[in-house]
Tab-separated table of C-alpha atoms in Angstrom:
chain	number	residue	atom	x	y	z
A	1	MET	CA	-0.565	10.325	-11.846
A	2	ILE	CA	1.575	13.421	-11.392
A	3	ILE	CA	0.876	14.900	-7.987
A	4	THR	CA	1.380	18.634	-7.559
A	5	ARG	CA	1.366	20.349	-4.186
A	6	ARG	CA	-1.521	22.599	-5.242
A	7	ASP	CA	-3.686	19.671	-6.357
A	8	PHE	CA	-2.712	17.656	-3.296
A	9	THR	CA	-3.680	20.401	-0.818
A	10	ALA	CA	-6.939	21.158	-2.587
A	11	ALA	CA	-7.983	17.526	-2.813
A	12	LEU	CA	-7.597	16.919	0.908
A	13	ALA	CA	-10.403	19.385	1.581
A	14	LEU	CA	-12.822	17.774	-0.878
A	15	THR	CA	-15.464	15.220	-0.093
A	16	GLY	CA	-14.904	11.776	-1.576
A	17	ALA	CA	-17.478	12.346	-4.320
A	18	ALA	CA	-15.953	15.648	-5.397
A	19	ALA	CA	-12.474	14.176	-5.388
A	20	ALA	CA	-13.634	11.269	-7.525
A	21	ILE	CA	-14.942	13.693	-10.122
A	22	GLY	CA	-11.982	16.043	-10.070
A	23	LEU	CA	-9.059	13.628	-10.032
A	24	SER	CA	-7.750	11.387	-12.763
A	25	PRO	CA	-6.494	7.909	-11.825
A	26	LEU	CA	-3.124	6.643	-12.832
A	27	GLN	CA	-2.953	6.012	-16.558
A	28	LEU	CA	-3.314	2.326	-17.280
A	29	ILE	CA	-0.799	0.440	-19.343
A	30	SER	CA	-0.841	-2.966	-20.921
A	31	GLU	CA	-0.624	-5.868	-18.514
A	32	ALA	CA	2.607	-7.820	-18.357
A	33	PHE	CA	4.593	-9.915	-15.954
A	34	ALA	CA	7.513	-8.524	-14.025
A	35	GLN	CA	10.810	-9.121	-15.768
A	36	ASN	CA	12.089	-11.153	-12.841
A	37	ALA	CA	12.025	-11.503	-9.082
A	38	VAL	CA	15.070	-9.265	-8.741
A	39	ASP	CA	13.137	-6.289	-10.126
A	40	VAL	CA	10.355	-6.881	-7.602
A	41	ALA	CA	12.734	-7.346	-4.682
A	42	LYS	CA	14.455	-4.006	-5.227
A	43	PRO	CA	13.241	-1.126	-3.023
A	44	VAL	CA	13.503	2.159	-4.923
A	45	SER	CA	13.039	5.348	-2.902
A	46	LEU	CA	11.451	4.241	0.365
A	47	PRO	CA	12.595	1.380	2.605
A	48	ASP	CA	10.350	-1.658	2.462
A	49	MET	CA	7.791	-2.230	5.168
A	50	ALA	CA	7.806	-5.989	5.691
A	51	LEU	CA	6.935	-8.753	8.120
A	52	GLY	CA	8.744	-12.085	8.274
A	53	PRO	CA	12.386	-13.144	7.933
A	54	LYS	CA	14.557	-11.511	5.272
A	55	ASP	CA	15.919	-14.897	4.215
A	56	ALA	CA	12.511	-16.550	3.817
A	57	ALA	CA	12.166	-18.919	0.868
A	58	VAL	CA	9.069	-17.052	-0.314
A	59	THR	CA	8.477	-13.316	-0.518
A	60	VAL	CA	4.997	-11.937	-1.160
A	61	THR	CA	4.893	-8.290	-2.227
A	62	GLU	CA	1.606	-6.383	-2.264
A	63	TYR	CA	1.004	-3.129	-4.129
A	64	ALA	CA	-2.051	-1.385	-2.702
A	65	SER	CA	-3.862	1.935	-2.702
A	66	MET	CA	-5.185	3.150	0.633
A	67	THR	CA	-8.484	4.193	-1.002
A	68	CYS	CA	-8.985	0.832	-2.740
A	69	PRO	CA	-11.954	-1.100	-1.258
A	70	HIS	CA	-10.616	-4.422	-2.570
A	71	CYS	CA	-7.322	-3.751	-0.778
A	72	ALA	CA	-9.251	-3.012	2.409
A	73	ALA	CA	-11.226	-6.247	2.057
A	74	PHE	CA	-8.022	-8.248	1.541
A	75	THR	CA	-6.416	-6.665	4.617
A	76	GLU	CA	-9.443	-7.432	6.759
A	77	GLN	CA	-10.428	-10.882	5.501
A	78	VAL	CA	-7.407	-12.609	3.947
A	79	PHE	CA	-4.223	-11.086	5.342
A	80	PRO	CA	-4.843	-12.265	8.955
A	81	LYS	CA	-5.002	-15.854	7.695
A	82	ILE	CA	-1.784	-15.431	5.687
A	83	LYS	CA	-0.110	-13.887	8.717
A	84	GLU	CA	-1.131	-16.725	11.007
A	85	ALA	CA	-0.260	-19.537	8.598
A	86	PHE	CA	2.857	-18.227	6.884
A	87	ILE	CA	4.274	-15.016	8.412
A	88	ASP	CA	4.068	-15.759	12.137
A	89	THR	CA	5.535	-19.214	11.477
A	90	GLY	CA	8.552	-17.695	9.723
A	91	LYS	CA	7.810	-19.313	6.368
A	92	ILE	CA	7.410	-16.186	4.224
A	93	ARG	CA	8.278	-12.509	4.085
A	94	PHE	CA	5.384	-10.148	3.304
A	95	VAL	CA	6.148	-6.718	1.847
A	96	PHE	CA	3.591	-3.896	1.560
A	97	ARG	CA	4.218	-1.134	-0.983
A	98	GLU	CA	2.219	2.008	-1.672
A	99	PHE	CA	0.571	2.418	-5.073
A	100	PRO	CA	-1.815	5.392	-4.617
A	101	LEU	CA	-4.508	5.618	-7.288
A	102	ASP	CA	-5.546	9.112	-6.175
A	103	ILE	CA	-4.309	11.981	-4.050
A	104	LYS	CA	-6.238	10.927	-0.958
A	105	ALA	CA	-4.565	7.521	-1.096
A	106	ALA	CA	-1.196	9.262	-1.242
A	107	ALA	CA	-2.119	11.255	1.867
A	108	GLY	CA	-3.041	8.069	3.729
A	109	SER	CA	0.255	6.453	2.748
A	110	MET	CA	2.196	9.521	3.871
A	111	LEU	CA	0.474	9.507	7.265
A	112	ALA	CA	1.215	5.802	7.743
A	113	ARG	CA	4.901	6.381	6.992
A	114	CYS	CA	5.068	9.355	9.389
A	115	ILE	CA	3.380	7.491	12.239
A	116	ALA	CA	5.390	4.291	11.877
A	117	LYS	CA	8.748	5.788	10.873
A	118	ASP	CA	11.001	2.694	10.498
A	119	ASP	CA	8.830	0.327	12.552
A	120	SER	CA	7.299	-2.229	10.168
A	121	GLY	CA	5.044	-3.751	12.813
A	122	LYS	CA	3.616	-0.332	13.640
A	123	TYR	CA	3.247	0.456	9.937
A	124	PHE	CA	1.126	-2.634	9.337
A	125	ALA	CA	-1.004	-1.720	12.352
A	126	VAL	CA	-1.540	1.793	10.969
A	127	ILE	CA	-2.524	0.670	7.475
A	128	ASP	CA	-4.890	-1.860	9.041
A	129	MET	CA	-6.530	0.998	10.958
A	130	LEU	CA	-6.684	3.207	7.864
A	131	PHE	CA	-8.293	0.445	5.817
A	132	LYS	CA	-10.845	-0.245	8.560
A	133	GLN	CA	-11.717	3.463	8.731
A	134	GLN	CA	-11.489	3.936	4.967
A	135	ASN	CA	-15.019	5.263	4.508
A	136	ASP	CA	-14.504	7.841	7.249
A	137	TRP	CA	-11.387	9.524	5.921
A	138	VAL	CA	-12.029	9.025	2.202
A	139	LEU	CA	-15.670	10.106	2.068
A	140	LYS	CA	-15.494	12.900	4.638
A	141	ASN	CA	-13.134	15.847	5.127
A	142	THR	CA	-9.885	14.027	4.516
A	143	ALA	CA	-7.453	16.409	6.202
A	144	GLU	CA	-9.583	16.680	9.337
A	145	THR	CA	-10.144	12.928	9.606
A	146	LEU	CA	-6.499	12.033	8.944
A	147	THR	CA	-5.499	14.556	11.613
A	148	ARG	CA	-7.777	12.776	14.078
A	149	ILE	CA	-6.284	9.385	13.147
A	150	GLY	CA	-2.773	10.788	13.446
A	151	LYS	CA	-3.520	12.155	16.916
A	152	GLN	CA	-4.947	8.790	17.965
A	153	ALA	CA	-1.613	7.271	16.922
A	154	GLY	CA	0.378	9.755	18.991
A	155	LEU	CA	1.194	12.574	16.560
A	156	SER	CA	0.485	16.196	17.348
A	157	GLN	CA	-1.657	18.254	14.996
A	158	GLN	CA	1.447	20.088	13.843
A	159	ALA	CA	3.214	16.803	13.140
A	160	VAL	CA	0.287	15.616	11.003
A	161	GLU	CA	0.224	18.900	9.103
A	162	ASP	CA	3.972	18.751	8.533
A	163	CYS	CA	3.648	15.147	7.340
A	164	LEU	CA	0.972	15.974	4.775
A	165	LYS	CA	3.088	18.876	3.500
A	166	ASP	CA	6.244	16.774	3.158
A	167	GLN	CA	7.042	17.146	-0.537
A	168	ALA	CA	10.110	14.914	-0.299
A	169	LEU	CA	8.023	12.039	1.062
A	170	LEU	CA	5.373	12.587	-1.592
A	171	ASP	CA	8.045	12.564	-4.295
A	172	LYS	CA	9.440	9.252	-3.024
A	173	ILE	CA	6.002	7.626	-3.035
A	174	ALA	CA	5.448	8.907	-6.583
A	175	ALA	CA	8.869	7.630	-7.698
A	176	ASP	CA	8.173	4.168	-6.287
A	177	GLN	CA	4.776	4.141	-7.960
A	178	LYS	CA	6.372	5.085	-11.283
A	179	TYR	CA	8.890	2.243	-10.964
A	180	ALA	CA	6.123	-0.241	-10.175
A	181	ASN	CA	4.101	0.981	-13.135
A	182	GLU	CA	6.863	1.179	-15.727
A	183	VAL	CA	9.157	-1.674	-14.696
A	184	LEU	CA	6.891	-4.146	-12.906
A	185	LYS	CA	3.796	-3.332	-15.027
A	186	VAL	CA	1.520	-2.747	-12.027
A	187	ASN	CA	-1.620	-0.969	-13.216
A	188	SER	CA	-4.283	-1.810	-10.629
A	189	THR	CA	-4.675	-2.648	-6.963
A	190	PRO	CA	-4.235	-4.912	-5.250
A	191	THR	CA	-1.444	-6.508	-7.247
A	192	PHE	CA	0.732	-9.191	-5.655
A	193	PHE	CA	4.043	-10.781	-6.566
A	194	ILE	CA	4.938	-14.203	-5.156
A	195	ASN	CA	8.666	-14.709	-5.724
A	196	GLY	CA	8.324	-12.398	-8.721
A	197	GLU	CA	5.197	-13.956	-10.241
A	198	MET	CA	2.363	-11.464	-10.655
A	199	LEU	CA	-1.053	-12.162	-9.154
A	200	LYS	CA	-3.632	-9.478	-9.896
A	201	GLY	CA	-6.725	-8.604	-7.885
A	202	GLU	CA	-8.194	-9.634	-4.568
A	203	GLN	CA	-7.472	-13.312	-3.917
A	204	SER	CA	-8.702	-15.823	-1.362
A	205	PHE	CA	-6.459	-17.386	1.265
A	206	GLU	CA	-6.831	-20.703	-0.564
A	207	GLU	CA	-5.444	-19.180	-3.762
A	208	PHE	CA	-2.435	-17.804	-1.912
A	209	SER	CA	-1.858	-21.125	-0.182
A	210	LYS	CA	-1.877	-22.937	-3.537
A	211	LYS	CA	0.834	-20.615	-4.809
A	212	ILE	CA	2.955	-20.453	-1.668
A	213	THR	CA	2.969	-24.050	-0.407
A	214	PRO	CA	4.749	-25.644	-3.427
A	215	LEU	CA	7.469	-22.960	-3.234
A	216	LEU	CA	8.137	-23.825	0.402
A	217	LYS	CA	8.723	-27.456	-0.575
A	218	SER	CA	10.997	-26.758	-3.534
């Protein structure tokens, strides 16, 4: 997906249905595993937003699109259990990375970055709010609804507008998405990596626990 400023601005004013018709998703590529955990661990353009200790034995990395309903379901139903069992206890590090499948998802990711700045805890709170209100800002006037969410989080209207016009931020998100697509072979959301091993699609807490627990003991 190559995002141009003209397409980006126009899409924010569309309803969700119109945007779905007018926008093309990221081109899919053949599925493959990441070359190794080092490739996954490497931040590219944007600093990682993560919870948990940097030296944790296990790192879980999620690639998600803010307009993806499966990502929203994972955040609401599964992530709180992972946080309680593994993150809050200091056993794992959990990294969230943006992989926008459409222009509206890119706008949501940009707003989350602008609100949180370098505060990972705040960032996770913002994406949780965006996922919970996904139908509101995706299916209605996106710019207007994101402005309301931004104001609720403490930004002025001008700050929200400046955020959504930030070409440098948009370029960094696109560069990170390209790296994930071409190097890590991410082609759908949500996609997870557990110490470099790819796990595709929405998973239950039990599935994550089966993968994580043996790594903690090794």
